[in-house]
Amino acid sequence: MSAILELKHVSKFFGGLAANSDISFAMEPGMIKGLIGPNGAGKTTLFNCITGYYPPSRGEIFFKGHPITGLQPDRVCRLGMARTWQKVRPLVKMTVLDNVMVGALCRTNSLAKARNIAMEQLSVVGMEQKTHFIAGGLPIGERKKLEMARVLATKPELLLLDEVMGGLNPAESEEIIRLILEIKARGITQMVIEHDMKAIMRISDRIVVLNSGEKLAEGTPAEIVANQEVVDAYLGESHA
Amino acid sequence: MSIFGEIIGTIRRVSPLPLLTFLAVTGALLLFPPLVDSPYALHIMILIFLSVIMGESWNILGGYTGQYSVGHAAYFGAGAYTTMILMQFREVPPWYGMLAGIAVSILTALIIGSICFRLRGPYFVLASIAATEILRLTALNLKDFTNGAEGILATDIPPLQFGSFLVTDFTTKDPFYYIGLVFALAVIAVTWIVQHSKIGYCFQAIREDQDAAHSLGINPSLYKNLSLAISAAFTSLAGSFYAVYIGFIDPTTVLSLDMSVQIVLICIIGGIGTIFGPVVGALVLVPLSEALRSNIITQGLITAGLVNEDSPVGQFLKENLAHAHVLIYGILVVVVILFMPDGVLGFLRKILTGKRRKAA
């Protein structure tokens, strides 16, 4: 099968600093790809390049075989690629339902249809009882789930999740892991940035390791854990 | 088609009580001029309608889309000047001038928007002020076109006539009253439709978080410009109405920073981002400003017997309080903003829900 997302020699420079340098990899449809690396390795920058927030300084990005390099984020979203934010960005003064409806309106002009799609996605994340809560008043765990429901409502084929488990307690993280696997079962491809190594090793089919803006390694979780370079740069001895 | 059906469907779902109240108020307003035979009362009502139009238009951009333009005098002035120039120098009836004004304003809005919307937050506010200042100075210096600082005085308003049928003449206040009422209701209706459609969701998403909205498939510059265009069109309508009603415009009134701030204040006082906030704002600000200007406080103190009219204090108040009306107005506005951060409407809502909670 052909790749759903392909990066060819993508680089992003901020002044003299190479936040991403010459990164290439491809993603197979239906898989979960983990993206790991120390703080400042360029994981979020890479997400921003893929989803159109930054134009890459060099290189090309293909989504479903079409070049998307330099496309605006709204176009990228309508093509079927959606992302969540490391620091969640709820539309704070709007209700939970309205938040998800904004996502759903990406695919329809009808508020009634958008409401149906939104209710569906809210029940997927288990928030159907909270539709009329104001988003700004939710605790962090529910904000993360709200954000998941909102991107799912845009009907993505590829989902980029930026630290969706950050700041959550073990029970909440477990819920998110279950959700990610459920999304995978629906055939949606996912790329996941995560610092929780146990979680990422469990859910990923393949893992890409970034370090100082460069791709350090790529492989199955077992290969990554056994890779001496990765152990030295990021994982540390105890994981080996 | 689907958006239209959607709106019809939403109208059907509206609960009958607010709709009935709305219709009752509208009915009462229609009967107002024949029942209340006072030109001054009509004048106040017309000024309130004008403020409602201005406030509601700004609200679409500032309240729903979160772009705090402090340069709406640009569109007010564009409408006023287009109508007035066409009417006074080309003898075009103000109805056509008003439409021309809307076209000019939308064009101005798209030019200003394409430049200023690259900026966000306070930088956008500053850019919107600067853009309007450019227009004010242009109007001041293009003397052949705008009469410069002298302004334009309407000497004769051509009535709108189709053949021998007279649609409107402008010799009494009544036509202004009804036109103002219809415009005010129209802009409220448009706000309502915006709030209950996809456009409104996109506007509010951009207000809450532009980057998040962008990632959800919303094109921020498209929707911000759309919001500004709607807002500018109705602000321009208010400008045209003002020009014809008052009969005189000059750059320092219709294109001034004062005017821009006045427009914003209607919303801040009433309640930003709500349909009836600007209506409340207009109902508070217009009578307040009129009362202060006509020195109603001194009159009240004298009639209540608290101050002797002939005493030095009475003389002082009589002489000076009317001149200080802007100062008092300013202080009252600050007080409202300090103690009612969500505007008068938000404050009333909070009191009502608070009481309900206590009762429960």
PDB file of C-alpha atoms in Angstrom, chain A residues 18 23 31 41 43 53-54 58 73 85 103 109 116-118 121 132 146 148 150 170-171 179 185 221 224 227 238 240:
ATOM      1  CA  ALA A  18      17.867  23.982  12.604  1.00  0.00           C
ATOM      2  CA  ILE A  23      13.870  14.531   8.061  1.00  0.00           C
ATOM      3  CA  MET A  31      -0.782   2.474  11.563  1.00  0.00           C
ATOM      4  CA  ALA A  41      14.211  17.756  19.583  1.00  0.00           C
ATOM      5  CA  LYS A  43       8.738  17.158  17.465  1.00  0.00           C
ATOM      6  CA  TYR A  53       1.571  26.370  10.479  1.00  0.00           C
ATOM      7  CA  TYR A  54       5.150  26.812   9.313  1.00  0.00           C
ATOM      8  CA  ARG A  58      13.421  22.875   2.668  1.00  0.00           C
ATOM      9  CA  PRO A  73      -3.736  24.710   7.951  1.00  0.00           C
ATOM     10  CA  TRP A  85      -2.247  20.852  20.511  1.00  0.00           C
ATOM     11  CA  GLY A 103     -14.904  20.832  14.036  1.00  0.00           C
ATOM     12  CA  ASN A 109     -22.855  23.743   6.220  1.00  0.00           C
ATOM     13  CA  ASN A 116     -25.363  15.054  15.020  1.00  0.00           C
ATOM     14  CA  ILE A 117     -21.721  14.505  14.097  1.00  0.00           C
ATOM     15  CA  ALA A 118     -20.655  16.319  17.277  1.00  0.00           C
ATOM     16  CA  GLN A 121     -17.932  12.093  18.580  1.00  0.00           C
ATOM     17  CA  HIS A 132     -23.769  22.064  27.723  1.00  0.00           C
ATOM     18  CA  LEU A 146     -12.846  17.437  24.188  1.00  0.00           C
ATOM     19  CA  MET A 148      -9.941  14.620  20.646  1.00  0.00           C
ATOM     20  CA  ARG A 150     -13.263  18.066  18.149  1.00  0.00           C
ATOM     21  CA  PRO A 170      -2.598   7.141  35.180  1.00  0.00           C
ATOM     22  CA  ALA A 171      -6.331   6.365  34.999  1.00  0.00           C
ATOM     23  CA  LEU A 179      -9.344   5.880  22.820  1.00  0.00           C
ATOM     24  CA  ALA A 185      -9.675   0.229  14.902  1.00  0.00           C
ATOM     25  CA  PRO A 221       9.266  -0.439  19.421  1.00  0.00           C
ATOM     26  CA  ILE A 224      14.053   1.250  19.195  1.00  0.00           C
ATOM     27  CA  ASN A 227      19.091   0.789  19.640  1.00  0.00           C
ATOM     28  CA  SER A 238      17.262   1.616  32.760  1.00  0.00           C
ATOM     29  CA  ALA A 240      17.739  -1.056  27.870  1.00  0.00           C
TER      30      ALA A 240
END
